[in-house]
Every structure is written in C-alpha cells, then in structure tokens.
C-alpha positions as a LaTeX table, in Angstrom:
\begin{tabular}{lrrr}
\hline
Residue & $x$ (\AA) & $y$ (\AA) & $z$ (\AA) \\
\hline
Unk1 & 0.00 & 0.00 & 0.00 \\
Unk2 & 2.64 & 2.35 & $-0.51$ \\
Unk3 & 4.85 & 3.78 & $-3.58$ \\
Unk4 & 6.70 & 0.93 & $-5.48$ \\
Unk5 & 9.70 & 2.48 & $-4.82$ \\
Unk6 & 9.50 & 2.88 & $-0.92$ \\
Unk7 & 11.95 & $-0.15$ & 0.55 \\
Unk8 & 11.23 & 0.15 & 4.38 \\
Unk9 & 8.81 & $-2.62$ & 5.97 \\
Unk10 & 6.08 & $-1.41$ & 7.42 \\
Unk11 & 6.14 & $-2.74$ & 11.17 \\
Unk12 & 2.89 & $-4.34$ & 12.37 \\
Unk13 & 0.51 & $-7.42$ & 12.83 \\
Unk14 & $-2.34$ & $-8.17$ & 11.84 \\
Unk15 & $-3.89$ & $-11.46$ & 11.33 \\
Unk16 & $-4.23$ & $-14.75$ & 11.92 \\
Unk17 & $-7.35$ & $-15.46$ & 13.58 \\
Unk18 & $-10.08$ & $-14.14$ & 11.17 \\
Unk19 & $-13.39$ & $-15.45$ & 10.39 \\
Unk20 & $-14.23$ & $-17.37$ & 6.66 \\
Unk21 & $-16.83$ & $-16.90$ & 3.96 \\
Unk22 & $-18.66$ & $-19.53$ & 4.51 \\
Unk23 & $-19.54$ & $-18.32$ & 7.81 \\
Unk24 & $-19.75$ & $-14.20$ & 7.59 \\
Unk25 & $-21.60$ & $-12.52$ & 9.71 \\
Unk26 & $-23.73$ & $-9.17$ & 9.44 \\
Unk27 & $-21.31$ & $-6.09$ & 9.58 \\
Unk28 & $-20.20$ & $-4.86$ & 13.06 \\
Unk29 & $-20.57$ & $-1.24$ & 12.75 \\
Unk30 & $-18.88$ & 1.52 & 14.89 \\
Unk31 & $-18.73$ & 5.53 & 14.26 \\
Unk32 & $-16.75$ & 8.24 & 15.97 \\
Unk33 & $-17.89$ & 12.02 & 14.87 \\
Unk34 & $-18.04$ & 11.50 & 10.86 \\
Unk35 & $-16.05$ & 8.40 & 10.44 \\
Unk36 & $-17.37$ & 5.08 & 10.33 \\
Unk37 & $-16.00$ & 1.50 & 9.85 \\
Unk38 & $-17.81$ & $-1.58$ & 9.16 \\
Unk39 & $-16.04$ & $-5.31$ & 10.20 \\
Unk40 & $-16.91$ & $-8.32$ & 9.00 \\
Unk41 & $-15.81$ & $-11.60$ & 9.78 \\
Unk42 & $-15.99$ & $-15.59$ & 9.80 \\
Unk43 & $-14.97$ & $-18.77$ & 10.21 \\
Unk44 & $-15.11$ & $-22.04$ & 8.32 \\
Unk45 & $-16.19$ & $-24.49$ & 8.91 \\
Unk46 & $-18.20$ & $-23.25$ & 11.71 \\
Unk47 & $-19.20$ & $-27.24$ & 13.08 \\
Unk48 & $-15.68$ & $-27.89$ & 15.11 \\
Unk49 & $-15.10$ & $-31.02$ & 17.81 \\
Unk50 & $-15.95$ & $-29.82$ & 21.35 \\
Unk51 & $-12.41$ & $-31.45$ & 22.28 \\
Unk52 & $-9.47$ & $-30.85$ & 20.44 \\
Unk53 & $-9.16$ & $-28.78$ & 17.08 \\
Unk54 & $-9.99$ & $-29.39$ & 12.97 \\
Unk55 & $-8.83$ & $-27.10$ & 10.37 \\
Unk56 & $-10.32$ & $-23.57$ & 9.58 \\
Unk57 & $-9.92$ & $-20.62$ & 7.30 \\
Unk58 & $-10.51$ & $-17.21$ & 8.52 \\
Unk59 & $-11.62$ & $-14.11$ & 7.24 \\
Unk60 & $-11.65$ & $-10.53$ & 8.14 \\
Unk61 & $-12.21$ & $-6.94$ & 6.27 \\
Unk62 & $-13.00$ & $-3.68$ & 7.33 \\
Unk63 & $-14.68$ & $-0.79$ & 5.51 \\
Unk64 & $-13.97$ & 2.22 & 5.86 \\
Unk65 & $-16.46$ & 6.05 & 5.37 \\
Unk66 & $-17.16$ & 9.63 & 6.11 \\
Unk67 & $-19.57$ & 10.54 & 6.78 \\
Unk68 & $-19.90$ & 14.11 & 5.40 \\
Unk69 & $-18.14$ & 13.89 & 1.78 \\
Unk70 & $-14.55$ & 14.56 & 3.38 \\
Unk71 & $-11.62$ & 12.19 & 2.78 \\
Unk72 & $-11.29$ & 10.26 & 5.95 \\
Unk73 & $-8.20$ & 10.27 & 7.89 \\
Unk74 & $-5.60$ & 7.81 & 6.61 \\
Unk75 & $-5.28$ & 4.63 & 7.85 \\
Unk76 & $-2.34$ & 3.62 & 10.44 \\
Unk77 & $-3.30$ & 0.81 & 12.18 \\
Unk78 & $-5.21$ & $-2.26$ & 12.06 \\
Unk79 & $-5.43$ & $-4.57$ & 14.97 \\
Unk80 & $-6.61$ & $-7.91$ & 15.41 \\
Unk81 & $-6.76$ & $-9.78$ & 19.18 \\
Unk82 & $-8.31$ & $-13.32$ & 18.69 \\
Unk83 & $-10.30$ & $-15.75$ & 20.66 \\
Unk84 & $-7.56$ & $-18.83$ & 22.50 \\
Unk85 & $-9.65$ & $-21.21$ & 21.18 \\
Unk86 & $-7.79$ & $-20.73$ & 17.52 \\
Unk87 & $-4.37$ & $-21.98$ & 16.63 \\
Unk88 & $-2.00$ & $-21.53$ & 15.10 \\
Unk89 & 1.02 & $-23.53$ & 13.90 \\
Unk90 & 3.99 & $-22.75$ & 11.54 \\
Unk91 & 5.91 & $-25.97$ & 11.80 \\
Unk92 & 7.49 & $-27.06$ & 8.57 \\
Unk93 & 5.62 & $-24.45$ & 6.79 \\
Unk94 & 8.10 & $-22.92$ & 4.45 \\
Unk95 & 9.06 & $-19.09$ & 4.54 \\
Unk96 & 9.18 & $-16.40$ & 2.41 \\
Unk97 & 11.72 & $-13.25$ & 2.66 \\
Unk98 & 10.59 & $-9.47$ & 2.03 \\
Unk99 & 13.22 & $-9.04$ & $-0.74$ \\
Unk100 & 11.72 & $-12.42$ & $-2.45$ \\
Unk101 & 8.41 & $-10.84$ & $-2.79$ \\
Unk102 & 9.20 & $-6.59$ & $-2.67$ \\
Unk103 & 9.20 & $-5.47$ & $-5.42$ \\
Unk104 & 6.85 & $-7.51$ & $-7.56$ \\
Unk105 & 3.44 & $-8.01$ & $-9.12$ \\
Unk106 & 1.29 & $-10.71$ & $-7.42$ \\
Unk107 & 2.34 & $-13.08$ & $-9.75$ \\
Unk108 & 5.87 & $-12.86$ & $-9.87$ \\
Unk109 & 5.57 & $-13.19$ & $-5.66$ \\
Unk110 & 3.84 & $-15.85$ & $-5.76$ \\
Unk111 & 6.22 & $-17.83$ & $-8.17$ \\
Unk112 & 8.71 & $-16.88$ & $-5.96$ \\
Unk113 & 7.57 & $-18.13$ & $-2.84$ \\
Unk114 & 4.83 & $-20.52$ & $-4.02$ \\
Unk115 & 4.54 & $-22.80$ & $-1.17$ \\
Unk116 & 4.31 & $-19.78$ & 1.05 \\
Unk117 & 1.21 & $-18.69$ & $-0.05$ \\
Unk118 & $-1.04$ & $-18.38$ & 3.34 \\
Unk119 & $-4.02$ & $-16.44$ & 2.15 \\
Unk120 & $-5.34$ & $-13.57$ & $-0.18$ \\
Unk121 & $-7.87$ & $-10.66$ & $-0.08$ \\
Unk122 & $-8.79$ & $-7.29$ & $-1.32$ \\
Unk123 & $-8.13$ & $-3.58$ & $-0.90$ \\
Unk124 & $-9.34$ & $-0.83$ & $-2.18$ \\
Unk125 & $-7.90$ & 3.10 & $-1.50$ \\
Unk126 & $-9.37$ & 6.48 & $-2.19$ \\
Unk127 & $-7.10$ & 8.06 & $-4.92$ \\
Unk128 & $-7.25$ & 12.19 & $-5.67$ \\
Unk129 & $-4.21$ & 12.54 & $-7.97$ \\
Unk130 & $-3.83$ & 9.85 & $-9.69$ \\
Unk131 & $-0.78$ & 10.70 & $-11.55$ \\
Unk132 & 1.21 & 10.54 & $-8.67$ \\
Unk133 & $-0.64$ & 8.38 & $-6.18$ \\
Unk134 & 1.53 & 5.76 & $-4.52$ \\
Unk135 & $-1.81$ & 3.84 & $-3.69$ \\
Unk136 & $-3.88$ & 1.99 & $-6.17$ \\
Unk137 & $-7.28$ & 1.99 & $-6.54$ \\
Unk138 & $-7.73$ & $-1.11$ & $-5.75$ \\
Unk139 & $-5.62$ & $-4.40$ & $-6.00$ \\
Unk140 & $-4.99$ & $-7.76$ & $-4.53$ \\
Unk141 & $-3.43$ & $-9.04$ & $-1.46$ \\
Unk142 & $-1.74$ & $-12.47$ & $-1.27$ \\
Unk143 & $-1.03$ & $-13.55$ & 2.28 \\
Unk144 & 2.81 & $-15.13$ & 3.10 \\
Unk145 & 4.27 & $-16.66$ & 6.09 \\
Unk146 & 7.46 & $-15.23$ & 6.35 \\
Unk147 & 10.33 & $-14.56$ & 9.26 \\
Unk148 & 11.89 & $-10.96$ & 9.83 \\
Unk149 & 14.61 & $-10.66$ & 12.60 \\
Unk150 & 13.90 & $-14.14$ & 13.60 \\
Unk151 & 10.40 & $-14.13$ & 14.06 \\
Unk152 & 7.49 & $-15.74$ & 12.28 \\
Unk153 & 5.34 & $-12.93$ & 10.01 \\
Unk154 & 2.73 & $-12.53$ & 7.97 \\
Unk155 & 3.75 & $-10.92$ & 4.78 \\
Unk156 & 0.78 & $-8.98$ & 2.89 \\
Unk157 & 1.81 & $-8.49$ & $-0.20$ \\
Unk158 & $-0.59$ & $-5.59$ & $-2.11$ \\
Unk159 & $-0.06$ & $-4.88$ & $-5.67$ \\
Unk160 & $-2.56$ & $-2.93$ & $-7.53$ \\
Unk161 & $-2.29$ & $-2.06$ & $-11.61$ \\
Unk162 & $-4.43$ & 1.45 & $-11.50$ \\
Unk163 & $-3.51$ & 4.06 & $-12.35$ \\
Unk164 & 0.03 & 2.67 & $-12.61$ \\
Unk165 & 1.22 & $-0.79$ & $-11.27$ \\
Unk166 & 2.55 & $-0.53$ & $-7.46$ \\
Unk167 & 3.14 & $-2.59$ & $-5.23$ \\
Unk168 & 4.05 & $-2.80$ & $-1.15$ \\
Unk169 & 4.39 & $-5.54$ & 1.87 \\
Unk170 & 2.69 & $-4.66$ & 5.00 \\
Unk171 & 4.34 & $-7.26$ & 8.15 \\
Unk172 & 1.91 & $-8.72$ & 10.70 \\
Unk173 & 3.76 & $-9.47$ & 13.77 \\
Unk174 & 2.05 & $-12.24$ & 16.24 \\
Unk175 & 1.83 & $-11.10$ & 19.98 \\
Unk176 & 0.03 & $-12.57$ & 23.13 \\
Unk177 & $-2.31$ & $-11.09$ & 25.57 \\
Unk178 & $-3.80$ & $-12.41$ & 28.29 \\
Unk179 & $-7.33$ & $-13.08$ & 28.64 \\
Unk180 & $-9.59$ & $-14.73$ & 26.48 \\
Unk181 & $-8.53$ & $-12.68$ & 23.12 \\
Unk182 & $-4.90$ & $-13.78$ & 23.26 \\
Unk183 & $-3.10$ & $-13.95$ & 19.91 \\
Unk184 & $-3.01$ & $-10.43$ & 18.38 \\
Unk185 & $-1.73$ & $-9.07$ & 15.25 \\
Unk186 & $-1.02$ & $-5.71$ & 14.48 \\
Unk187 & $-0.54$ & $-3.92$ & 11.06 \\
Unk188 & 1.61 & $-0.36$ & 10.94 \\
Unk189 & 0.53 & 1.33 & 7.56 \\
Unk190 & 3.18 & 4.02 & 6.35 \\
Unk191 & 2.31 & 7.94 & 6.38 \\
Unk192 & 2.13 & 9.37 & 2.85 \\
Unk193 & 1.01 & 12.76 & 1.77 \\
Unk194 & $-2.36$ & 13.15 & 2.02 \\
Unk195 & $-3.38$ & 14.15 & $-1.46$ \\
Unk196 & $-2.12$ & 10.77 & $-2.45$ \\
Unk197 & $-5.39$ & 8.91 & $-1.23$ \\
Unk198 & $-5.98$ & 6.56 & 0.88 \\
Unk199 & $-7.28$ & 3.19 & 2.22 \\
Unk200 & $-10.71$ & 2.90 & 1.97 \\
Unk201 & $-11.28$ & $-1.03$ & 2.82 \\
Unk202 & $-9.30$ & $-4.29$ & 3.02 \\
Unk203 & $-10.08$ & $-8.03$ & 3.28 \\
Unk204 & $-8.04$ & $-11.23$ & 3.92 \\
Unk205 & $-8.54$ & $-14.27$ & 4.25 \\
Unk206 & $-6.59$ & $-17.18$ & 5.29 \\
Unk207 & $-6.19$ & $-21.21$ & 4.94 \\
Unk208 & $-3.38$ & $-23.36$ & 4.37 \\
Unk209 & $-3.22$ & $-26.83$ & 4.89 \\
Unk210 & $-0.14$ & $-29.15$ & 4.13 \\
Unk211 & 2.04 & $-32.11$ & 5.01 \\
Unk212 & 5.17 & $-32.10$ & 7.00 \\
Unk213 & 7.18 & $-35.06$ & 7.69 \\
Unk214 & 4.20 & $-37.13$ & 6.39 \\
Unk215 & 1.34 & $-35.41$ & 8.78 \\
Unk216 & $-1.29$ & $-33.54$ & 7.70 \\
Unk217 & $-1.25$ & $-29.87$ & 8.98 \\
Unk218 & $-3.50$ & $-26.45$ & 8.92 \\
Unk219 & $-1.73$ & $-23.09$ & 9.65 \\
Unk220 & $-5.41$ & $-21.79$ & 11.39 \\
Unk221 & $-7.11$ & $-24.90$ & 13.60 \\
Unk222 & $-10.11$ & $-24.35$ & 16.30 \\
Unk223 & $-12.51$ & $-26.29$ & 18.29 \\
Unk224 & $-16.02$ & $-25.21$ & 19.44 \\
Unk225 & $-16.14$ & $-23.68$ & 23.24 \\
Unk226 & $-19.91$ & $-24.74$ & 24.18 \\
Unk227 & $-20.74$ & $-25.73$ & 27.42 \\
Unk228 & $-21.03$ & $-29.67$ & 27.99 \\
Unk229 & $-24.96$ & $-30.25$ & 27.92 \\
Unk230 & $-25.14$ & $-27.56$ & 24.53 \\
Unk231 & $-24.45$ & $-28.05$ & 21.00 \\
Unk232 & $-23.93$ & $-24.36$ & 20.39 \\
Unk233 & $-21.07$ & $-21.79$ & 21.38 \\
Unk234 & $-20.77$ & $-18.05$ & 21.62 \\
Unk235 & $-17.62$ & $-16.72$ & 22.00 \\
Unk236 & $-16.03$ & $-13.47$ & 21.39 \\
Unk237 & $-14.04$ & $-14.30$ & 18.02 \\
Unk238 & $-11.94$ & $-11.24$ & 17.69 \\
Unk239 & $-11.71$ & $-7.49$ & 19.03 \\
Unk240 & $-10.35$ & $-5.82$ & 15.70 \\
Unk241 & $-9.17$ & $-1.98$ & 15.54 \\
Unk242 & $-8.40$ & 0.28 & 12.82 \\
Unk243 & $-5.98$ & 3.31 & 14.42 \\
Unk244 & $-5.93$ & 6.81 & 12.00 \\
Unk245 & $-3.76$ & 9.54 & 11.38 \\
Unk246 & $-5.94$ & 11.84 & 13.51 \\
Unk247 & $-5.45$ & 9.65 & 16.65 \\
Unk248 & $-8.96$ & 8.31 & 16.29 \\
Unk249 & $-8.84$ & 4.20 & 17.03 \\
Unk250 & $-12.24$ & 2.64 & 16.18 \\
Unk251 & $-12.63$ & $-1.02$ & 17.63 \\
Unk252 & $-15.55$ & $-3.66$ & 17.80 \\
Unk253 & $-15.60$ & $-6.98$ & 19.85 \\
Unk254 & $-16.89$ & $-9.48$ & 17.03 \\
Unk255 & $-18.95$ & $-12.40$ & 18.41 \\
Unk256 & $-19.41$ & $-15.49$ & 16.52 \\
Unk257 & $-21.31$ & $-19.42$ & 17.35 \\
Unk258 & $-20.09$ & $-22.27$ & 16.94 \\
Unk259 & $-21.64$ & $-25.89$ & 15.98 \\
Unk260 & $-19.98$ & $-29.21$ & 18.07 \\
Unk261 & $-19.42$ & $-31.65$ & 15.25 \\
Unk262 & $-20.55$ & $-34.73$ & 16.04 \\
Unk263 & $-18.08$ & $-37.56$ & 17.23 \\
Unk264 & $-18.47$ & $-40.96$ & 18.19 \\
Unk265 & $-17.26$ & $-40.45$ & 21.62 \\
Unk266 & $-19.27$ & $-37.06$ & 21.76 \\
Unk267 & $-22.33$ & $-37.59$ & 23.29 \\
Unk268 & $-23.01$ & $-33.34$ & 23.90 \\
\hline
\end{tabular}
C-alpha cells in the first residue's frame, strides 16, 4: 500500500485469527464524529469437535467512510486480538523473505515463494491525484508466512495495476495477551502525503493446509467452546481496531457461534 519504490517494511501485525466466507456474519458497525467502519468476519467451517481442534480458514475486512463527503483520515493501524480457542502452527511451513516478494506483481511473488502462499484478499484506496498516487485503486493481497529478525510474520503483499502498477508488503507481527482474546496481530501502515489517497477497505482471508514429515497440517485450527450439555457456542471471536492519522482508534468486539461436530465419543 505504498509507492513501489518505498523499501522500508512497514512494522505491524495483523492477522491470523479471522473469520471465513462460509460463515460471515452481518457487519459490526462503529462511528466516531463522521467516520465510520464496518467489520466483518468468519470462520469455516463453523461445526468444530468440542475437544481438540480441525482445520479452519478465517476471514476478516473492514470498511472504511465519512460521513460528510470529506476524505477520511488515513489509515495507520489495524489490529486484530483473537479468541484462544484458535491456533496456530507454523511448523514445517516454508518461509518467504521481504526481498523475495518486494518489489513484484502478485504473480511474480507468488512464483517466488509458491509454497508460502497463506491467504489472499482485497483492498481498495481512495485516490485524488492519480498521476502521482503511490496507492492503487484497488488491487490484490496475497497472504505469506514469512520470518523478519527471527520471528514468524505474515507478509501482505498488495499490488494494484491502477492508475500505474505498485506494489508494497505490509508485516503482521504475532503477539500474546492475556485473557480470552490472546493472539493479536497488528498492522503499521506508512504515512504518505495526504493528497495521495488513501485506504478505503481491506479483506483477507486465510487457509493453508499441508504435510510435514508425512502429517497432515492447517496453519489456522479451532474447536467449538460450548458448554457440555449444549451443542452451540458463543464466544467473542476477535476485538479488531483500525488506528488513524488523527489519533482516532475505532474497535468492535466481534462475536461469533459455533456448531460441536458430532463424534463418536461425543455424546453433547
């Protein structure tokens, strides 16, 4: 999401535990003054053993308006804190590196770092001048598991072709927190001039499953939280937060159900 030529990786986090398509919800919505921000979210599939976990893909996006007419303040942030009862695992997942993938259209990324490939989603971006906008219009986001300094990522790769091709990684960085929303991810947009545009909305969505040393593995897994004598959880699935230029943070606790798939030795 920033000019093609800009090198620096944008510190942040953002992801992993995201609800799927299959499984969306209504929009959360939440307003401060003349901005607003719609999140959506899901998780599939949304029947998941009571014990233990099965394999999921999540999905998230966020919307954002004025109000008024105005351009809304550019995006910093966004900020994801997700329910303990999703997982997940990296092991013998390969890696990609931000030079591998920065610069480059999605395509030549992903034939770079195929196996990487952890997700993909949308953006789109408010543009005034386009003839010297570092933001596209709108573009695609491919999702890669990655390592910086060390530590396990989550590359978003954004490349957009209008009005001139452009592309940008955004990192994800995993933390914990305690309580029941306990793996959070948090994305650090860069500040560009403000006639340049800016983001207007952004989805992602991510599944990967694969083998490693002859196992079957998912990146995302999750079991159902219900009580013992229900077939049906609520839980809080994810507190997500979009921060602004302004100083303005606008936040929503998303709460999702759950289905207990049936098991032989399941009697809830």
């Amino acid at each position: 999401m920033v000019r093609r030529a800009t090198r620096s990786t944008v510190a942040a986090a953002t992801v992993l535990c995201l609800l799927a398509c299959a499984s969306l919800a209504a929009a959360e919505v939440t307003q401060e003054g003349n901005l607003r921000v719609s999140f959506t979210g899901g998780i599939s599939p949304n029947a998941l053993p009571r014990q233990g976990t099965a394999p999921v893909a999540v999905t998230f996006g966020g919307e954002i308006k004025s109000l008024d007419g105005q351009q809304p303040p550019q995006l910093r942030t966004i900020s994801l804190a997700i329910n303990r009862a999703g997982k997940f695992d990296f092991r013998g997942l390969p890696v990609c590196h931000y030079h591998q993938i920065h610069p480059a259209s999605t395509s030549e990324a992903i034939a770079t770092c195929p196996d990487s490939v952890i997700g993909n989603g949308t953006f789109g971006a408010n543009v005034l001048l386009p003839e010297q906008s570092p933001f596209p219009s709108a573009g695609q986001v491919t999702a890669f598991n990655g390592v910086l300094h060390g530590q396990h990522v989550i590359f978003a790769h954004i490349f957009g072709t209008e009005p001139l091709p452009q592309s940008q990684v955004i990192v994800f960085k995993l933390g914990r927190a305690s309580g029941a929303l306990r793996t959070t991810l948090t994305g650090e947009l860069p500040r560009v001039a403000a006639e340049w545009g800016n983001v207007s909305s952004v989805s992602l969505r991510l599944s990967k499953v694969f083998r490693y040393r002859g196992e079957r593995r998912s990146l995302l897994s999750a079991g159902c939280p219900a009580p013992r004598d229900s077939s049906l959880g609520v839980f809080d699935f994810a507190r997500a937060s979009f921060g602004f230029e302004d100083g303005r943070s606008l936040a929503v606790t998303m709460t999702r159900t759950c289905k207990v798939k049936k098991q032989s030795h399941d009697k809830g």
